[in-house]
């Protein structure tokens, strides 16, 4: 406070509170002047918050009751106010709060205003400090005045001579505004005329002070100079403090701005990072989208392809279904027909049953007759020294050109040939009768021969092992009978031809696999005539199971039709000739053996059989004595002799039911083991020459054949009867079987239809599920596209946001720069 403690006079230190030139603060109350001038200058003096006051005498004072105010409250105190001057009581009342004074109807001109204050409320110190600004005519006249801090409590204080001008409206307004607490005022005095001259600084030097009105240099005392300097210094110090505070404020603002800028930058960075992430996400999403789209396209095309396939498959199935249905209806029709024919069949069955009865009677009679005949026959055979029931057909060739031209004597007689009797003229007139199952004259052709041989041959299809061989002297027609010529085919070809025909006829009930191999036995060696190259090692006969022999490594050609048969037979026949200088000679000295293996499967019963048919063209049976017995020929002849003897021995052993059958004595019998004996069927063609010249060999052959014919080859089954009963009897199981077969086929077809319907249904379901999948995938694609659009929107939104942030950042930067510039400018 400095001089603020003095009770009298003006205090230059307090001048800083004064904002206008000429006014001053006084630390005491109102002192009336004795001069009349002074008295006359007072226009209005109001006792704020108090009553009218009058003092008579030489210093007459008139103080009006409180009026001209707007707003505020009244304060009063009974405490005595120190330094109250001539009117201490005006300081005991005050107007307080939010208020102002407005003095009207003043003549236009200059006035001075005195303001009277005293702290009468907060007398105990700073708690109730009233710091306030006073505006006169809207201009700040006093700044942040705190009465207590200057004079303390219950002491008078004056702010004097505040210049003011009243305009044409004649109004002077005094406005009090609180800075801390509410302003109070105890009295206001308006005086006419401008305040007295005041001194203000115009430089550091106290000597250069100028009058504010006329700017004439004013001479000041040293004390005045010091006071003025101190006042200026204090004022500037205050200003500097204010500026410092402002600067601090600006710095704070700057700091705040900087912080907010940093925060904005950080946010911006974040947004950028986010943007980058979004951008990357968008990019990857785009890539993924592209891939997905590609995948979708692929999947779509695949599904389209699959769908087409399925549609085609379904069409195909439908077509098949239709075909099956039509077949089914056809079969149903046939089944109905079959069913319709059942009554007829029943009749037939009864007829058959009656016939069977008749047949049984007949059979009995027949058997009796047979037995009788057999006895007779056996007696006959015994009388002729022959036993057994092997079928032996005797065939005599015609005279050849040479024989015919030399008018030879024929030694054979065919008078009873139809009964199987053959007469041979021995030594001219002595005739010997040979009995065979058939006797063919030279006039009988291949058809006649085959007609009788075919039942035996074709029984291979019924599961029998069959052996047909031609025996006889060279040149008697063994090869002719078995092989024949291209125009006049023999038993081999005809048999196989018939096998295929029967197989074809039976194909609905039995399926056959027919394969053929062609072997040659020469000098006790087995040779494969179908092999394209000679085998690495010698072919050997192996027993694969009980009574079944096999030659491992032999070509076993499967034949599908009769054309292939002829080719195979020709291949075998041609191969037989290879390696021989004398074709006919070689073929006569080797056994040609065609082995036909038949594998049958009964489609009704599922029964499978495997049977063999041997067709053998034996080597010539002529005796050694007649042949050239030197070297190789001797070996050949011995081999032939051995094998034919072995054949005779085997047959003889079979005839005598010997415990040991010497099959292994020759390759020929070893190979034929499973088709000779047991329940196999054997047919022998004994070939003879009619020529007298060959009589010896003919007799020899006929004796051999007679011996063979006497052999019992086991329980040979009877061949088919030609009677009607037999035919019907045979037909009945076949018809039943066919019926069963048809029923089975219908049932199978129905099952097939059901299966196909099921399949079609499942395929349709699958197709539907595929279509659903496609729709699902299309939806997914749409969703992805939507998502992509959404993300693009978000991206643009983020872009905009980023732009806005950048703009905000830029404006922050600008603001900061301007603040810095302003602060720098103010400091300088
Ligand atoms: P083998 O094979 O027994 O040695 P072949 O079959 O070669 O005898 O017959 C010799 C010749 O006699 C051949 O020219 C053949 O055509 C002829 N031949 C044999 N049998 C008959 C026959 N029944 N009818 C006509 N010619 C025959
Ligand atoms: Mg021959």
mmCIF file of N, CA and C and ligand atoms in Angstrom, residues 395-398 400 441-446 471-482 484-485 488 576 584 587-588 617-618 620 687-688, ligand 1:
data_model
loop_
_atom_site.group_PDB
_atom_site.id
_atom_site.type_symbol
_atom_site.label_atom_id
_atom_site.label_comp_id
_atom_site.label_asym_id
_atom_site.label_seq_id
_atom_site.Cartn_x
_atom_site.Cartn_y
_atom_site.Cartn_z
ATOM 1 N N UNK A 395 -16.606 -148.305 -89.889
ATOM 2 C CA UNK A 395 -16.789 -147.609 -91.163
ATOM 3 C C UNK A 395 -15.795 -148.154 -92.178
ATOM 4 N N UNK A 396 -16.335 -148.518 -93.316
ATOM 5 C CA UNK A 396 -15.481 -149.048 -94.380
ATOM 6 C C UNK A 396 -15.382 -148.023 -95.497
ATOM 7 N N UNK A 397 -14.154 -147.746 -95.896
ATOM 8 C CA UNK A 397 -13.971 -146.736 -96.961
ATOM 9 C C UNK A 397 -14.271 -147.362 -98.312
ATOM 10 N N UNK A 398 -14.530 -146.528 -99.304
ATOM 11 C CA UNK A 398 -14.711 -147.111 -100.636
ATOM 12 C C UNK A 398 -13.362 -147.575 -101.206
ATOM 13 N N UNK A 400 -10.326 -147.340 -103.447
ATOM 14 C CA UNK A 400 -9.740 -146.149 -104.099
ATOM 15 C C UNK A 400 -9.527 -146.442 -105.577
ATOM 16 N N UNK A 441 -21.431 -148.490 -94.621
ATOM 17 C CA UNK A 441 -20.911 -148.986 -95.891
ATOM 18 C C UNK A 441 -20.156 -147.843 -96.562
ATOM 19 N N UNK A 442 -19.392 -148.131 -97.588
ATOM 20 C CA UNK A 442 -18.682 -147.036 -98.288
ATOM 21 C C UNK A 442 -19.640 -145.996 -98.843
ATOM 22 N N UNK A 443 -20.880 -146.329 -98.985
ATOM 23 C CA UNK A 443 -21.827 -145.361 -99.545
ATOM 24 C C UNK A 443 -22.327 -144.370 -98.494
ATOM 25 N N UNK A 444 -22.224 -144.748 -97.219
ATOM 26 C CA UNK A 444 -22.706 -143.836 -96.166
ATOM 27 C C UNK A 444 -21.798 -142.598 -96.088
ATOM 28 N N UNK A 445 -22.467 -141.460 -96.050
ATOM 29 C CA UNK A 445 -21.646 -140.228 -96.048
ATOM 30 C C UNK A 445 -21.414 -139.699 -94.638
ATOM 31 N N UNK A 446 -20.736 -138.529 -94.584
ATOM 32 C CA UNK A 446 -20.367 -137.920 -93.296
ATOM 33 C C UNK A 446 -21.606 -137.616 -92.456
ATOM 34 N N UNK A 471 -9.892 -145.417 -85.088
ATOM 35 C CA UNK A 471 -8.832 -146.412 -85.017
ATOM 36 C C UNK A 471 -8.793 -147.144 -86.346
ATOM 37 N N UNK A 472 -7.602 -147.479 -86.773
ATOM 38 C CA UNK A 472 -7.545 -148.268 -87.990
ATOM 39 C C UNK A 472 -6.234 -148.122 -88.732
ATOM 40 N N UNK A 473 -6.132 -148.906 -89.707
ATOM 41 C CA UNK A 473 -4.942 -148.931 -90.554
ATOM 42 C C UNK A 473 -4.831 -147.607 -91.316
ATOM 43 N N UNK A 474 -3.601 -147.219 -91.605
ATOM 44 C CA UNK A 474 -3.405 -145.992 -92.372
ATOM 45 C C UNK A 474 -4.115 -146.099 -93.719
ATOM 46 N N UNK A 475 -4.795 -145.008 -94.085
ATOM 47 C CA UNK A 475 -5.467 -144.966 -95.383
ATOM 48 C C UNK A 475 -6.875 -145.497 -95.340
ATOM 49 N N UNK A 476 -7.373 -145.834 -94.153
ATOM 50 C CA UNK A 476 -8.738 -146.373 -94.091
ATOM 51 C C UNK A 476 -9.785 -145.296 -93.844
ATOM 52 N N UNK A 477 -9.344 -144.055 -93.653
ATOM 53 C CA UNK A 477 -10.307 -142.943 -93.543
ATOM 54 C C UNK A 477 -10.495 -142.407 -92.132
ATOM 55 N N UNK A 478 -9.504 -142.592 -91.256
ATOM 56 C CA UNK A 478 -9.620 -142.035 -89.884
ATOM 57 C C UNK A 478 -9.700 -140.509 -89.962
ATOM 58 N N UNK A 479 -8.763 -139.956 -90.688
ATOM 59 C CA UNK A 479 -8.734 -138.492 -90.810
ATOM 60 C C UNK A 479 -9.975 -138.003 -91.555
ATOM 61 N N UNK A 480 -10.383 -138.783 -92.548
ATOM 62 C CA UNK A 480 -11.576 -138.417 -93.315
ATOM 63 C C UNK A 480 -12.791 -138.365 -92.390
ATOM 64 N N UNK A 481 -12.893 -139.373 -91.519
ATOM 65 C CA UNK A 481 -14.046 -139.411 -90.612
ATOM 66 C C UNK A 481 -13.981 -138.265 -89.594
ATOM 67 N N UNK A 482 -12.832 -138.065 -89.002
ATOM 68 C CA UNK A 482 -12.724 -137.066 -87.942
ATOM 69 C C UNK A 482 -12.655 -135.657 -88.507
ATOM 70 N N UNK A 484 -12.324 -134.736 -92.079
ATOM 71 C CA UNK A 484 -13.058 -134.549 -93.325
ATOM 72 C C UNK A 484 -12.355 -133.548 -94.210
ATOM 73 N N UNK A 485 -13.048 -133.112 -95.233
ATOM 74 C CA UNK A 485 -12.492 -132.089 -96.118
ATOM 75 C C UNK A 485 -13.385 -130.857 -96.006
ATOM 76 N N UNK A 488 -16.602 -131.620 -97.301
ATOM 77 C CA UNK A 488 -17.186 -132.807 -96.701
ATOM 78 C C UNK A 488 -16.705 -132.953 -95.269
ATOM 79 N N UNK A 576 0.223 -129.638 -87.618
ATOM 80 C CA UNK A 576 0.572 -131.052 -87.532
ATOM 81 C C UNK A 576 1.567 -131.431 -88.625
ATOM 82 N N UNK A 584 1.500 -136.855 -95.164
ATOM 83 C CA UNK A 584 0.575 -137.939 -94.843
ATOM 84 C C UNK A 584 1.229 -138.967 -93.941
ATOM 85 N N UNK A 587 1.374 -137.600 -90.334
ATOM 86 C CA UNK A 587 0.071 -137.563 -89.682
ATOM 87 C C UNK A 587 -0.399 -138.973 -89.333
ATOM 88 N N UNK A 588 0.030 -139.948 -90.105
ATOM 89 C CA UNK A 588 -0.386 -141.321 -89.826
ATOM 90 C C UNK A 588 0.336 -141.887 -88.625
ATOM 91 N N UNK A 617 -7.806 -138.555 -83.597
ATOM 92 C CA UNK A 617 -7.464 -139.227 -84.860
ATOM 93 C C UNK A 617 -6.178 -139.991 -84.572
ATOM 94 N N UNK A 618 -6.352 -141.301 -84.329
ATOM 95 C CA UNK A 618 -5.184 -142.088 -83.900
ATOM 96 C C UNK A 618 -4.222 -142.357 -85.050
ATOM 97 N N UNK A 620 -1.868 -144.692 -87.405
ATOM 98 C CA UNK A 620 -2.208 -145.939 -88.112
ATOM 99 C C UNK A 620 -1.895 -147.181 -87.260
ATOM 100 N N UNK A 687 -12.010 -148.029 -88.475
ATOM 101 C CA UNK A 687 -11.964 -147.777 -89.923
ATOM 102 C C UNK A 687 -11.330 -148.988 -90.617
ATOM 103 N N UNK A 688 -11.998 -149.412 -91.639
ATOM 104 C CA UNK A 688 -11.422 -150.563 -92.362
ATOM 105 C C UNK A 688 -11.388 -150.325 -93.874
HETATM 106 P P1 LIG B 1 -6.198 -142.436 -92.680
HETATM 107 O O1 LIG B 1 -6.318 -141.124 -91.952
HETATM 108 O O2 LIG B 1 -6.842 -143.513 -91.958
HETATM 109 O O3 LIG B 1 -4.826 -142.689 -93.015
HETATM 110 P P2 LIG B 1 -7.453 -141.025 -94.760
HETATM 111 O O4 LIG B 1 -8.552 -140.342 -94.034
HETATM 112 O O5 LIG B 1 -6.284 -140.158 -95.052
HETATM 113 O O6 LIG B 1 -6.984 -142.289 -94.039
HETATM 114 O O7 LIG B 1 -8.063 -141.626 -96.109
HETATM 115 C C1 LIG B 1 -7.318 -142.057 -97.157
HETATM 116 C C2 LIG B 1 -8.032 -141.717 -98.435
HETATM 117 O O8 LIG B 1 -9.264 -142.354 -98.546
HETATM 118 C C3 LIG B 1 -8.319 -140.273 -98.552
HETATM 119 O O9 LIG B 1 -8.058 -139.835 -99.869
HETATM 120 C C4 LIG B 1 -9.778 -140.176 -98.263
HETATM 121 O O10 LIG B 1 -10.379 -139.142 -98.944
HETATM 122 C C5 LIG B 1 -10.317 -141.458 -98.739
HETATM 123 N N1 LIG B 1 -11.450 -141.934 -97.966
HETATM 124 C C6 LIG B 1 -11.392 -142.524 -96.786
HETATM 125 N N2 LIG B 1 -12.623 -142.829 -96.343
HETATM 126 C C7 LIG B 1 -13.514 -142.419 -97.304
HETATM 127 C C8 LIG B 1 -14.981 -142.474 -97.452
HETATM 128 N N3 LIG B 1 -15.741 -143.051 -96.520
HETATM 129 N N4 LIG B 1 -15.488 -141.963 -98.548
HETATM 130 C C9 LIG B 1 -14.712 -141.411 -99.523
HETATM 131 N N5 LIG B 1 -13.367 -141.348 -99.439
HETATM 132 C C10 LIG B 1 -12.771 -141.856 -98.351
#
